Structure formats: structure tokens, C-alpha cells
């Protein structure tokens, strides 16, 4: 179970790290990346940078506290934050009628929920 949680957390961290690129890529280039990136048109450049910063912090929060053994209790909190982030992404896609591109967000939501559950419960770093 511990190995599965580490693999899942690492996968989520990689996804969030890639997603944090929206801090650096102009909004026009993001919108031109295809049908799954049309959602960026509904956000201001500042909001996109904030989302990118949250994803960057989530990527760090899923891995670094446990690896460095500095406040490893932050890992399930970071996973819970990702659950909220991806729940917001699913809601946004449903409101925009983008049901075709929702599968990835639902998958990441489930993976983040698994990490949160596992690190709060059976494979907690503390206790």
C-alpha cells in the first residue's frame, strides 16, 4: 500500500508540475493548445498564474515533506487540497459543457482522494 501511495503521489506531483507551466506560458498560447485547453479563455492571466502557483505548491507538498522528513503530516493536507482543486476543475468543465474532456480531471480527483485517504489513515507518516 505504501508503494502504491508513493507512486500515486509521484504521478500527481508530476501532473501538477507540468500543469504549473500556466504560470509562465501566455494565455493565448495555452488557449491554442487544443480543445482541452479552451477553458483558459474564461480566466484572467492573474487567475491562471494563481492556479499554476497552487499546482506547483501541491507538487512540492505531495513529495517534499515526506522525503525530507520535515512535517510529513502536510502530505495528506496537500492531497486534500488537490481534491478540492480537481473538484473545482470538474465543476468548471460541467458548467462549460466540456463533458468529453472531464475524464482526466475525474481520474486525478480519484488519485488525490486515494493519497489523502491513505496518508490520513492506513499508511500515515505519523502515529
PDB file of C-alpha atoms in Angstrom:
ATOM      1  CA  UNK A   1       0.000   0.000   0.000  1.00  0.00           C
ATOM      2  CA  UNK A   2       2.832   2.383   0.854  1.00  0.00           C
ATOM      3  CA  UNK A   3       4.433   1.821  -2.556  1.00  0.00           C
ATOM      4  CA  UNK A   4       1.112   2.433  -4.330  1.00  0.00           C
ATOM      5  CA  UNK A   5       0.659   5.677  -2.383  1.00  0.00           C
ATOM      6  CA  UNK A   6       4.181   6.842  -3.289  1.00  0.00           C
ATOM      7  CA  UNK A   7       3.647   6.035  -6.971  1.00  0.00           C
ATOM      8  CA  UNK A   8       0.288   7.813  -6.975  1.00  0.00           C
ATOM      9  CA  UNK A   9       1.700  10.841  -5.155  1.00  0.00           C
ATOM     10  CA  UNK A  10       4.629  10.963  -7.582  1.00  0.00           C
ATOM     11  CA  UNK A  11       2.300  10.781 -10.578  1.00  0.00           C
ATOM     12  CA  UNK A  12       0.112  13.547  -9.188  1.00  0.00           C
ATOM     13  CA  UNK A  13       3.173  15.658  -8.408  1.00  0.00           C
ATOM     14  CA  UNK A  14       4.383  15.259 -12.000  1.00  0.00           C
ATOM     15  CA  UNK A  15       0.953  16.199 -13.370  1.00  0.00           C
ATOM     16  CA  UNK A  16       0.839  19.265 -11.117  1.00  0.00           C
ATOM     17  CA  UNK A  17       4.377  20.246 -12.009  1.00  0.00           C
ATOM     18  CA  UNK A  18       3.519  20.135 -15.703  1.00  0.00           C
ATOM     19  CA  UNK A  19       0.265  21.981 -15.022  1.00  0.00           C
ATOM     20  CA  UNK A  20       2.110  24.730 -13.193  1.00  0.00           C
ATOM     21  CA  UNK A  21       3.559  25.793 -16.546  1.00  0.00           C
ATOM     22  CA  UNK A  22       0.499  28.025 -16.896  1.00  0.00           C
ATOM     23  CA  UNK A  23       2.411  30.445 -14.663  1.00  0.00           C
ATOM     24  CA  UNK A  24       4.908  31.009 -17.462  1.00  0.00           C
ATOM     25  CA  UNK A  25       3.058  30.341 -20.739  1.00  0.00           C
ATOM     26  CA  UNK A  26       0.971  33.224 -22.118  1.00  0.00           C
ATOM     27  CA  UNK A  27      -2.790  32.762 -22.040  1.00  0.00           C
ATOM     28  CA  UNK A  28      -3.069  32.923 -25.849  1.00  0.00           C
ATOM     29  CA  UNK A  29      -0.635  30.028 -26.289  1.00  0.00           C
ATOM     30  CA  UNK A  30      -2.465  27.961 -23.682  1.00  0.00           C
ATOM     31  CA  UNK A  31      -5.816  28.528 -25.419  1.00  0.00           C
ATOM     32  CA  UNK A  32      -4.316  27.481 -28.763  1.00  0.00           C
ATOM     33  CA  UNK A  33      -3.204  24.081 -27.434  1.00  0.00           C
ATOM     34  CA  UNK A  34      -6.422  22.350 -28.448  1.00  0.00           C
ATOM     35  CA  UNK A  35      -9.955  21.572 -27.373  1.00  0.00           C
ATOM     36  CA  UNK A  36      -8.974  20.513 -23.858  1.00  0.00           C
ATOM     37  CA  UNK A  37      -7.349  23.922 -23.226  1.00  0.00           C
ATOM     38  CA  UNK A  38     -10.265  26.158 -24.195  1.00  0.00           C
ATOM     39  CA  UNK A  39     -11.130  26.682 -20.535  1.00  0.00           C
ATOM     40  CA  UNK A  40      -8.282  29.185 -20.103  1.00  0.00           C
ATOM     41  CA  UNK A  41     -10.280  31.776 -22.043  1.00  0.00           C
ATOM     42  CA  UNK A  42     -12.647  32.092 -19.079  1.00  0.00           C
ATOM     43  CA  UNK A  43      -9.875  33.089 -16.662  1.00  0.00           C
ATOM     44  CA  UNK A  44      -7.750  36.198 -16.314  1.00  0.00           C
ATOM     45  CA  UNK A  45      -3.964  35.901 -16.670  1.00  0.00           C
ATOM     46  CA  UNK A  46      -3.628  36.553 -12.923  1.00  0.00           C
ATOM     47  CA  UNK A  47      -6.032  33.728 -12.097  1.00  0.00           C
ATOM     48  CA  UNK A  48      -4.069  31.369 -14.358  1.00  0.00           C
ATOM     49  CA  UNK A  49      -0.843  32.308 -12.586  1.00  0.00           C
ATOM     50  CA  UNK A  50      -2.526  31.682  -9.224  1.00  0.00           C
ATOM     51  CA  UNK A  51      -3.727  28.253 -10.373  1.00  0.00           C
ATOM     52  CA  UNK A  52      -0.223  27.454 -11.589  1.00  0.00           C
ATOM     53  CA  UNK A  53       1.229  28.507  -8.226  1.00  0.00           C
ATOM     54  CA  UNK A  54      -1.268  26.299  -6.378  1.00  0.00           C
ATOM     55  CA  UNK A  55      -0.310  23.344  -8.573  1.00  0.00           C
ATOM     56  CA  UNK A  56       3.392  23.997  -8.002  1.00  0.00           C
ATOM     57  CA  UNK A  57       2.853  24.098  -4.239  1.00  0.00           C
ATOM     58  CA  UNK A  58       0.762  20.919  -4.421  1.00  0.00           C
ATOM     59  CA  UNK A  59       3.527  19.114  -6.307  1.00  0.00           C
ATOM     60  CA  UNK A  60       6.022  20.113  -3.636  1.00  0.00           C
ATOM     61  CA  UNK A  61       3.601  19.320  -0.804  1.00  0.00           C
ATOM     62  CA  UNK A  62       2.949  15.791  -2.018  1.00  0.00           C
ATOM     63  CA  UNK A  63       6.604  14.772  -2.036  1.00  0.00           C
ATOM     64  CA  UNK A  64       9.000  17.052  -0.157  1.00  0.00           C
ATOM     65  CA  UNK A  65       7.608  16.886   3.402  1.00  0.00           C
ATOM     66  CA  UNK A  66       7.835  13.100   3.450  1.00  0.00           C
ATOM     67  CA  UNK A  67      11.161  12.828   1.637  1.00  0.00           C
ATOM     68  CA  UNK A  68      12.843  15.460   3.818  1.00  0.00           C
ATOM     69  CA  UNK A  69      11.028  14.230   6.957  1.00  0.00           C
ATOM     70  CA  UNK A  70      10.023  17.804   7.752  1.00  0.00           C
ATOM     71  CA  UNK A  71       6.333  17.950   8.710  1.00  0.00           C
ATOM     72  CA  UNK A  72       5.254  14.815   6.785  1.00  0.00           C
ATOM     73  CA  UNK A  73       1.722  15.424   8.069  1.00  0.00           C
ATOM     74  CA  UNK A  74       1.466  18.034   5.287  1.00  0.00           C
ATOM     75  CA  UNK A  75       1.278  15.327   2.599  1.00  0.00           C
ATOM     76  CA  UNK A  76      -2.370  14.351   3.232  1.00  0.00           C
ATOM     77  CA  UNK A  77      -3.251  18.029   3.539  1.00  0.00           C
ATOM     78  CA  UNK A  78      -1.690  18.711   0.129  1.00  0.00           C
ATOM     79  CA  UNK A  79      -3.632  15.754  -1.302  1.00  0.00           C
ATOM     80  CA  UNK A  80      -6.839  17.136   0.222  1.00  0.00           C
ATOM     81  CA  UNK A  81      -6.102  20.485  -1.386  1.00  0.00           C
ATOM     82  CA  UNK A  82      -5.726  18.722  -4.719  1.00  0.00           C
ATOM     83  CA  UNK A  83      -9.076  17.003  -4.198  1.00  0.00           C
ATOM     84  CA  UNK A  84     -10.611  20.458  -3.835  1.00  0.00           C
ATOM     85  CA  UNK A  85      -8.715  21.796  -6.860  1.00  0.00           C
ATOM     86  CA  UNK A  86      -9.799  18.931  -9.105  1.00  0.00           C
ATOM     87  CA  UNK A  87     -13.373  19.082  -7.772  1.00  0.00           C
ATOM     88  CA  UNK A  88     -13.359  22.696  -8.908  1.00  0.00           C
ATOM     89  CA  UNK A  89     -11.983  21.655 -12.288  1.00  0.00           C
ATOM     90  CA  UNK A  90     -14.715  19.035 -12.706  1.00  0.00           C
ATOM     91  CA  UNK A  91     -17.365  21.584 -11.740  1.00  0.00           C
ATOM     92  CA  UNK A  92     -15.959  24.128 -14.182  1.00  0.00           C
ATOM     93  CA  UNK A  93     -15.933  21.595 -17.017  1.00  0.00           C
ATOM     94  CA  UNK A  94     -19.516  20.548 -16.250  1.00  0.00           C
ATOM     95  CA  UNK A  95     -20.675  24.171 -16.270  1.00  0.00           C
ATOM     96  CA  UNK A  96     -18.943  24.798 -19.600  1.00  0.00           C
ATOM     97  CA  UNK A  97     -20.421  21.620 -21.102  1.00  0.00           C
ATOM     98  CA  UNK A  98     -16.983  20.053 -21.672  1.00  0.00           C
ATOM     99  CA  UNK A  99     -18.039  16.533 -20.755  1.00  0.00           C
ATOM    100  CA  UNK A 100     -15.669  14.993 -23.306  1.00  0.00           C
ATOM    101  CA  UNK A 101     -12.557  16.344 -21.554  1.00  0.00           C
ATOM    102  CA  UNK A 102     -13.673  15.701 -17.981  1.00  0.00           C
ATOM    103  CA  UNK A 103     -12.220  12.179 -17.660  1.00  0.00           C
ATOM    104  CA  UNK A 104      -8.699  13.327 -16.795  1.00  0.00           C
ATOM    105  CA  UNK A 105      -9.900  15.624 -14.048  1.00  0.00           C
ATOM    106  CA  UNK A 106     -12.065  12.883 -12.546  1.00  0.00           C
ATOM    107  CA  UNK A 107      -9.105  10.477 -12.635  1.00  0.00           C
ATOM    108  CA  UNK A 108      -6.807  12.984 -10.908  1.00  0.00           C
ATOM    109  CA  UNK A 109      -9.534  13.701  -8.361  1.00  0.00           C
ATOM    110  CA  UNK A 110      -9.765   9.985  -7.553  1.00  0.00           C
ATOM    111  CA  UNK A 111      -5.973   9.650  -7.301  1.00  0.00           C
ATOM    112  CA  UNK A 112      -5.734  12.646  -4.964  1.00  0.00           C
ATOM    113  CA  UNK A 113      -8.557  11.229  -2.821  1.00  0.00           C
ATOM    114  CA  UNK A 114      -6.687   7.913  -2.644  1.00  0.00           C
ATOM    115  CA  UNK A 115      -3.494   9.632  -1.450  1.00  0.00           C
ATOM    116  CA  UNK A 116      -5.415  11.712   1.102  1.00  0.00           C
ATOM    117  CA  UNK A 117      -7.229   8.647   2.418  1.00  0.00           C
ATOM    118  CA  UNK A 118      -4.089   6.531   2.534  1.00  0.00           C
ATOM    119  CA  UNK A 119      -1.918   9.141   4.233  1.00  0.00           C
ATOM    120  CA  UNK A 120      -4.582  10.153   6.746  1.00  0.00           C
ATOM    121  CA  UNK A 121      -5.426   6.527   7.500  1.00  0.00           C
ATOM    122  CA  UNK A 122      -3.686   3.191   6.987  1.00  0.00           C
ATOM    123  CA  UNK A 123      -0.273   4.467   5.842  1.00  0.00           C
ATOM    124  CA  UNK A 124       0.016   7.718   7.774  1.00  0.00           C
ATOM    125  CA  UNK A 125       3.526   9.074   8.281  1.00  0.00           C
ATOM    126  CA  UNK A 126       2.780   9.914  11.898  1.00  0.00           C
ATOM    127  CA  UNK A 127       1.473   7.825  14.763  1.00  0.00           C
TER     128      UNK A 127
END
